[in-house]
Coordinates of C-alpha atoms and ligand atoms in Angstrom, one line a residue:
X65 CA 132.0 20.8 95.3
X66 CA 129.1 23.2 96.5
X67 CA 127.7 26.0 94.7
X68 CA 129.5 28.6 95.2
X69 CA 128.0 31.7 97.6
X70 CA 129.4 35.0 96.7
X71 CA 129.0 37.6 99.0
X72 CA 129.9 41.5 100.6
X73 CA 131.7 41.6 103.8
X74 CA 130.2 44.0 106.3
X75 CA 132.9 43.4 108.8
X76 CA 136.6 43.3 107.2
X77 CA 140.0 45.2 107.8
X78 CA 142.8 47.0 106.7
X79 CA 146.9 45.9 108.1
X80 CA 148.2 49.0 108.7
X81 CA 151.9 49.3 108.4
X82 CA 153.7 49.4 111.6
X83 CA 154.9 53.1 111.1
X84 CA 152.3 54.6 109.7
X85 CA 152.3 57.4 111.6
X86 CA 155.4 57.6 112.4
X87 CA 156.1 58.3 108.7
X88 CA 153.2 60.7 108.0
X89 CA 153.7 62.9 110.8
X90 CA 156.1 65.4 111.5
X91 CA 158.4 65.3 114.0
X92 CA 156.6 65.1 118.0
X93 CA 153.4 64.7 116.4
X94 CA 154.8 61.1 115.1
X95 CA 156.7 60.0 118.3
X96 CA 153.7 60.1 120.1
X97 CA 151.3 58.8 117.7
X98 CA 150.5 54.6 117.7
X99 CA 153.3 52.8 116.8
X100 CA 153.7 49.0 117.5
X101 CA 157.1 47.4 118.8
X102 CA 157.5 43.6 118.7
X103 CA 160.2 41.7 120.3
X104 CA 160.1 38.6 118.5
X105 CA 157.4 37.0 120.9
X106 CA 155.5 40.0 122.1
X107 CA 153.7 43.0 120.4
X108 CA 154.0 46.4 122.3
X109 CA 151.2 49.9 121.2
X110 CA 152.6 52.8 122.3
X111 CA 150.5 55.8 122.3
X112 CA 151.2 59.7 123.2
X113 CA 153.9 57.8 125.9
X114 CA 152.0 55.2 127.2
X115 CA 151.7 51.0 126.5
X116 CA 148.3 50.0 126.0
X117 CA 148.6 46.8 124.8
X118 CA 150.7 43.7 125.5
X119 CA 149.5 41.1 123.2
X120 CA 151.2 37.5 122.1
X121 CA 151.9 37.7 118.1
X122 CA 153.0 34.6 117.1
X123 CA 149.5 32.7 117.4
X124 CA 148.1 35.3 115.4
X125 CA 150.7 35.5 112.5
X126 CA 150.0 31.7 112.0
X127 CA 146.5 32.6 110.8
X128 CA 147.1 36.1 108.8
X129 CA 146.1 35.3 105.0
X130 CA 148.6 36.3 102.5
X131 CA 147.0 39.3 101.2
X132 CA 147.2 40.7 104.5
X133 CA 148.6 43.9 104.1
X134 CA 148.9 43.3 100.3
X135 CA 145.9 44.8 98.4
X136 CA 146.7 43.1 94.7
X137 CA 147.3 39.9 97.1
X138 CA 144.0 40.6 98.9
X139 CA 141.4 40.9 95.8
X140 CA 142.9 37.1 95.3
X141 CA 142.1 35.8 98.5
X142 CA 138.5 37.3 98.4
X143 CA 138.4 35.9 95.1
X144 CA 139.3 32.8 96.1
X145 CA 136.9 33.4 99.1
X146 CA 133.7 34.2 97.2
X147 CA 134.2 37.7 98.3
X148 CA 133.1 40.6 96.3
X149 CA 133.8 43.9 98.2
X150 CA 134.6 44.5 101.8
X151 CA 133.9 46.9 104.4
X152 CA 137.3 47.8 105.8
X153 CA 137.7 49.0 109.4
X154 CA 141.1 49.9 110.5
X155 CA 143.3 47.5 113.0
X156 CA 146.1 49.6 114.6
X157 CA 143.9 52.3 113.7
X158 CA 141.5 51.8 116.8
X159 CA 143.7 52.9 119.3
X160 CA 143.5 56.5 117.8
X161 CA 140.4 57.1 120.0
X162 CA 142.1 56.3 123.0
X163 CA 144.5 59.8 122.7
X164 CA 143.3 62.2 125.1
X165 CA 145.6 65.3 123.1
X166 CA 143.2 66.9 120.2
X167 CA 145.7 68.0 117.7
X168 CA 147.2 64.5 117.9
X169 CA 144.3 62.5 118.0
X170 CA 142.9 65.0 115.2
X171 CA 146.2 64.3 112.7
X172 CA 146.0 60.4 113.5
X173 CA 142.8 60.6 112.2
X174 CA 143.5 62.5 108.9
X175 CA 147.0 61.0 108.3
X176 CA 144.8 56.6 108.3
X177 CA 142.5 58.6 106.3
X178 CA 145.3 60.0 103.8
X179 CA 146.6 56.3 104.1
X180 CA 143.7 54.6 102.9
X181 CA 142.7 56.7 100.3
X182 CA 146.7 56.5 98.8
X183 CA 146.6 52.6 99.3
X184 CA 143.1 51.2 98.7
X185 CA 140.6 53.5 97.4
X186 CA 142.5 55.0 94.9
X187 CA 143.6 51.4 93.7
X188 CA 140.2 48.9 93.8
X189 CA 136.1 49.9 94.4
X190 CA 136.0 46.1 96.4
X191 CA 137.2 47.5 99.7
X192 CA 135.3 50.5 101.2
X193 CA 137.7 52.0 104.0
X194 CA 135.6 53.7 106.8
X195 CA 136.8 56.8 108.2
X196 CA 138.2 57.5 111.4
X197 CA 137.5 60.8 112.7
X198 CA 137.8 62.3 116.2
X199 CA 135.9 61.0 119.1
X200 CA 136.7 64.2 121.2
X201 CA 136.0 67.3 119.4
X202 CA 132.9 67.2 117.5
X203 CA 134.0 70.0 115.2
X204 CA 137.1 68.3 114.0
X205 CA 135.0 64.9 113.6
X206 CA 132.9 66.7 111.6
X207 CA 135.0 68.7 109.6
X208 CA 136.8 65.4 108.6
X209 CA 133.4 64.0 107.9
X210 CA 133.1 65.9 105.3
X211 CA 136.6 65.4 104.3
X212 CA 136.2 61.6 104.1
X213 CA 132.9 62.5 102.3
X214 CA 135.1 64.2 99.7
X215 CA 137.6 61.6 99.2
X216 CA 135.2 58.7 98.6
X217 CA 134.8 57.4 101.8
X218 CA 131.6 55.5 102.2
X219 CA 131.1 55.3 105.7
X220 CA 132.7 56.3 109.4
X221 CA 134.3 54.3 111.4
X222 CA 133.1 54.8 115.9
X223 CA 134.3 53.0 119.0
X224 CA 131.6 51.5 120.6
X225 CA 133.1 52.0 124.1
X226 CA 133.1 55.4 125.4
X227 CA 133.7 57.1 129.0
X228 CA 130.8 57.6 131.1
X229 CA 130.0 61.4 130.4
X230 CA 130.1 61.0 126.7
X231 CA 127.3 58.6 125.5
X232 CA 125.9 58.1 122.5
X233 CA 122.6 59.7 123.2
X234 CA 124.1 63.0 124.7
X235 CA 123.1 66.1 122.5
X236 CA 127.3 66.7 122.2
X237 CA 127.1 64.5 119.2
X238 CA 123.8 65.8 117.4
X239 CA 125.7 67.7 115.2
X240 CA 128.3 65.1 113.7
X241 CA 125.0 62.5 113.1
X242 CA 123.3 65.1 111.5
X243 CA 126.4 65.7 109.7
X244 CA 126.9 62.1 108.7
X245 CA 123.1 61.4 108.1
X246 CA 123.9 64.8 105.5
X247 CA 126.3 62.6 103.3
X248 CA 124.6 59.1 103.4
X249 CA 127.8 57.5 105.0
X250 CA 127.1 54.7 107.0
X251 CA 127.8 55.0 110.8
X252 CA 129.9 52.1 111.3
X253 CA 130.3 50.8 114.8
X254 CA 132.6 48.0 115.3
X255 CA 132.8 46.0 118.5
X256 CA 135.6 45.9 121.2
X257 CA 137.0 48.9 120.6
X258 CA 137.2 52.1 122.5
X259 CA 138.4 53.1 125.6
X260 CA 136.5 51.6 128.4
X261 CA 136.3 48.0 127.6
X262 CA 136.0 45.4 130.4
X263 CA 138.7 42.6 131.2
X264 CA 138.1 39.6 133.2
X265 CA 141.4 37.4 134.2
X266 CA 139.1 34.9 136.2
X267 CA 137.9 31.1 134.8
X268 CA 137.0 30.9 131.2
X269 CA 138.0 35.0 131.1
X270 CA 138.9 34.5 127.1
X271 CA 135.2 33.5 126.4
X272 CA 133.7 36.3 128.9
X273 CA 135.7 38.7 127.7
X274 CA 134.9 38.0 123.9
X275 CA 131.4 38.5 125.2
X276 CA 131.9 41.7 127.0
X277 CA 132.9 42.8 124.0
X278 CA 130.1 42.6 122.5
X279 CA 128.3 44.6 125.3
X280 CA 129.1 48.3 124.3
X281 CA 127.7 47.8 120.8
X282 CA 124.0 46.9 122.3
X283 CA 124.8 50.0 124.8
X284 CA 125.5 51.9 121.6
X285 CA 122.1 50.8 119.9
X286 CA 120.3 51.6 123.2
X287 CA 121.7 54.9 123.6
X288 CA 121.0 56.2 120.0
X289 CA 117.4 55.0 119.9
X290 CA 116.5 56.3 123.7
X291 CA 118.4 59.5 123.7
X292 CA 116.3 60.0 120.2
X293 CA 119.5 60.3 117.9
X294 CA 117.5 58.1 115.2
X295 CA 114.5 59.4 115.5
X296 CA 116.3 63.2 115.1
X297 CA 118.0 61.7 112.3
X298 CA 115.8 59.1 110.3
X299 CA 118.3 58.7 107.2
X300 CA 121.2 57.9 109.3
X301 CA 122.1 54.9 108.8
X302 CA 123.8 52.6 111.8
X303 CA 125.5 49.4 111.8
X304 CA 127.1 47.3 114.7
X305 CA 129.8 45.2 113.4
X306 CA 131.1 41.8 114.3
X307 CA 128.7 41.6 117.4
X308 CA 126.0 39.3 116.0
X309 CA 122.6 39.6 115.1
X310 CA 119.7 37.7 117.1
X311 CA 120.5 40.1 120.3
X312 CA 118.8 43.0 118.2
X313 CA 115.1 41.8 118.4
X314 CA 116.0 41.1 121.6
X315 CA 117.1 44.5 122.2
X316 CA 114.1 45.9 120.3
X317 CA 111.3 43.8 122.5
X318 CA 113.1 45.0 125.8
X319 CA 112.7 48.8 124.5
X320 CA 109.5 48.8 124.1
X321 CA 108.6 47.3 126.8
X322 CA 110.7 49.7 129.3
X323 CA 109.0 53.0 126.9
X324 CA 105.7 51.3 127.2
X325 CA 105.6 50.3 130.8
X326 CA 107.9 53.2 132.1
X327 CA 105.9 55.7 130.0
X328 CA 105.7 58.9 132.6
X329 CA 109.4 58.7 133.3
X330 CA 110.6 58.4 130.0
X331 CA 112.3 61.6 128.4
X332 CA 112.8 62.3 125.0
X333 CA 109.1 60.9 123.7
X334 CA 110.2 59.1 120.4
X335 CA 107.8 59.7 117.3
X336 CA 107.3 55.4 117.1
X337 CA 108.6 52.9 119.2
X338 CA 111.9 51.9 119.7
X339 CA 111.4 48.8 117.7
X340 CA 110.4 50.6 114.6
X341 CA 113.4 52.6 114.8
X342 CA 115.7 49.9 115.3
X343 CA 114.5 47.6 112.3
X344 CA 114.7 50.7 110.2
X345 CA 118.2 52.1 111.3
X346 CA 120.4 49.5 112.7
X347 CA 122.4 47.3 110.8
X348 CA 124.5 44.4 112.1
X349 CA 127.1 41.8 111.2
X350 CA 127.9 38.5 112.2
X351 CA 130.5 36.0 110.3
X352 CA 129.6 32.6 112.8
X353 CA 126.3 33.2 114.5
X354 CA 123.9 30.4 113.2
X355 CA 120.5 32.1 115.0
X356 CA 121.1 35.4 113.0
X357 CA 119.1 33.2 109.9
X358 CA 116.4 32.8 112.2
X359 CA 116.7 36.4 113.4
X360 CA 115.9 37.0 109.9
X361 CA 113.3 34.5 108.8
X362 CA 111.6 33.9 112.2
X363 CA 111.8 37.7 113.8
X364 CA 111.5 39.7 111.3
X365 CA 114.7 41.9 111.7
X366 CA 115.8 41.9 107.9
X367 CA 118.9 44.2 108.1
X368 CA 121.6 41.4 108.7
X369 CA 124.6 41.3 106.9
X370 CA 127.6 38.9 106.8
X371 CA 131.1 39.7 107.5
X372 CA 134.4 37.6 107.2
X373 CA 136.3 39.6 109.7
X374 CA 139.3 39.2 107.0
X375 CA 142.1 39.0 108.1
X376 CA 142.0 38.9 112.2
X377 CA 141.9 35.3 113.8
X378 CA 138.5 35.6 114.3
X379 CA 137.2 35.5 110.6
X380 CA 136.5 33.0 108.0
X381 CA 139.9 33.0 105.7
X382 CA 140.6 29.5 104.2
X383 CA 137.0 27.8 105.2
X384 CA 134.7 31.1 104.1
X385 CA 132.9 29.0 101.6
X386 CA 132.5 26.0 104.2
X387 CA 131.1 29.0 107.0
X388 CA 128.4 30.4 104.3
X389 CA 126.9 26.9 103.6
X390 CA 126.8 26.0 107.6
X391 CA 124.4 29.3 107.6
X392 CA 122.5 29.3 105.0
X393 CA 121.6 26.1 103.5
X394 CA 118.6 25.9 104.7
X395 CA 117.7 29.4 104.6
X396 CA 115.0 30.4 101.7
X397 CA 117.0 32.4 98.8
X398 CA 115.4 35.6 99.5
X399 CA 117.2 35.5 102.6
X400 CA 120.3 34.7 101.2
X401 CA 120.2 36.9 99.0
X402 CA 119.5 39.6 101.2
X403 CA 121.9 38.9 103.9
X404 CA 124.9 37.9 101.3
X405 CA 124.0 41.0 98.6
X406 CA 121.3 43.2 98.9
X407 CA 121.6 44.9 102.5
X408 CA 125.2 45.8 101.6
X409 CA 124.6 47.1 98.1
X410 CA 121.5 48.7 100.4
X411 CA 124.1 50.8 102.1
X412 CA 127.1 50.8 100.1
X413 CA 127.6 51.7 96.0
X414 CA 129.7 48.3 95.1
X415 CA 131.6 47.3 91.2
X416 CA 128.6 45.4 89.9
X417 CA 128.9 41.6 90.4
X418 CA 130.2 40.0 87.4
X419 CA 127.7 37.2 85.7
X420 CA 129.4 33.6 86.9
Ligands
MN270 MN1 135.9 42.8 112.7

């Protein structure tokens, strides 16, 4: 048996129950909030009246580790993992930015907030919960920024797809990153959600469209460091989840090079170049990506962190161990530990980890 890597999950979720809001809100306010329906084969979202999702939900339940929606359960399978805490991002939770009504979309917000505090932080300090908070009034994102702030949240959850008109870099949202930078939570992006995500039903559509999600969160990145919302705000802190790594010096080299060479047209003027700002703002994780070690060790772009996507298909639940030694044997330990401990502990105040 290998050694065993322990490590902090950037990129994890919470299972919410199926009528979560349904339960927590009163009366119209939970008819119209999310609520899943499932047939036996199929699995039906219904939000404010409409279906937005038709997805097949036997495949996934094949896959789903015990501890799924069972916290006590869940601390064994990270333990059993080589987990030591988790950032949480919501599931069912995601489609709250896609309600158009603001007093709806306002109490969705608070009552997964409520939710997670009752169910997880007020029972472990190994899974960090980010916040969901409105996407379309910025006084009552902020005002549950603060909130969240309040209740031990550690960091805010945003859709990386947004409707043309209300990008990242426009001054409406200023005021909630200054009010996030204000109370050191972490701006959480996590790809392939929001409301303006791209399908493809043509050949080899389920690999295109796994990349297309991972699109908006480099639009996301783009828009913040152009439109000057890191320079504005140096101590806010922004990480792209699940999307990889190695596209971010990427990113960074095509920047430059369009603020260098495109100098006279380009509007705000940043205090250093978009490089600079990226390697010391954005954070990313990745749970299968074998260039993000390189991305790392060869480019230079040190704030990489791991996540097992726990517990969507996607993750690493029941070969975790087997994924971390496919990426970093090999790698030097600083880089290890840095990618594994550090940059999370970096961000995020964590139980300290227990001698082995
Ligand atoms: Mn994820």
């Amino acid at each position: 048996m290998s050694e065993l890597i322990r490590v902090h999950s950037a990129d994890s979720h919470l299972m919410e129950p199926d009528d979560l809001w349904l339960q927590a809100l009163p009366g119209d306010l939970g008819q119209r909030a999310p609520r899943v329906e499932t047939d036996g084969t199929y699995e039906f979202v219904y939000v404010d009246g409409e279906r937005m999702s038709r997805m097949l939900n036997s495949f996934a339940e094949q896959f789903r580790p015990p501890g799924a929606t069972d916290l006590v359960q869940r601390l064994e399978d990270l333990d059993g993992e080589g987990v030591v805490a988790q950032l949480a991002f919501p599931s069912r939770g995601f489609w709250i930015c896609g309600i158009s009504d603001r007093d709806l979309h306002r109490a969705c917000a608070e009552a997964y907030n409520d939710w997670a505090v009752d169910e997880v932080i007020a029972r472990t300090d190994r899974v960090l919960p980010a916040a969901i908070v409105s996407t379309i009034d910025i006084d009552d994102a902020i005002a549950e920024v603060h909130r969240a702030d309040s209740l031990g949240f550690q960091a805010i959850y945003m859709p990386t797809s947004v409707p043309v008109g209300m990008e990242f870099g426009l001054e409406r949202w200023h005021p909630l990153w200054g009010a996030v930078e204000e109370t050191g939570m972490v701006l959480a992006f996590h790809i392939g959600t929001g409301t303006n995500n791209v399908v493809y039903r043509g050949p080899g559509g389920a690999v295109v469209n796994y990349w297309e999600t991972c699109v908006p969160g480099q639009r996301v990145v783009t828009h913040l460091v152009a439109g000057g919302a890191l320079d504005r705000h140096p101590d806010l802190k922004v990480l792209i989840a699940e999307g990889g790594a190695s596209w971010v010096p990427a990113l960074a080299d095509r920047l430059d090079e369009a603020y260098r060479q495109h100098g006279p047209l380009v509007q705000p003027k940043l205090s250093m170049l978009p490089s600079e700002l990226i390697y010391r703002q954005v954070y990313t994780s990745f749970q299968h990506d074998v260039s993000a070690v390189p991305a790392v060790e060869a480019m230079g772009y040190q704030n990489v962190m791991w996540g097992d996507d726990y517990p969507h298909l996607e993750g690493t639940y029941g070969h975790t161990q087997e994924t971390l030694h496919t990426l970093f044997d090999g790698a030097n330990a600083d880089t290890v530990r840095k990618m594994t401990i550090e940059n999370f502990e970096h961000l995020f105040d964590v139980p300290a980890l227990a001698p082995v």
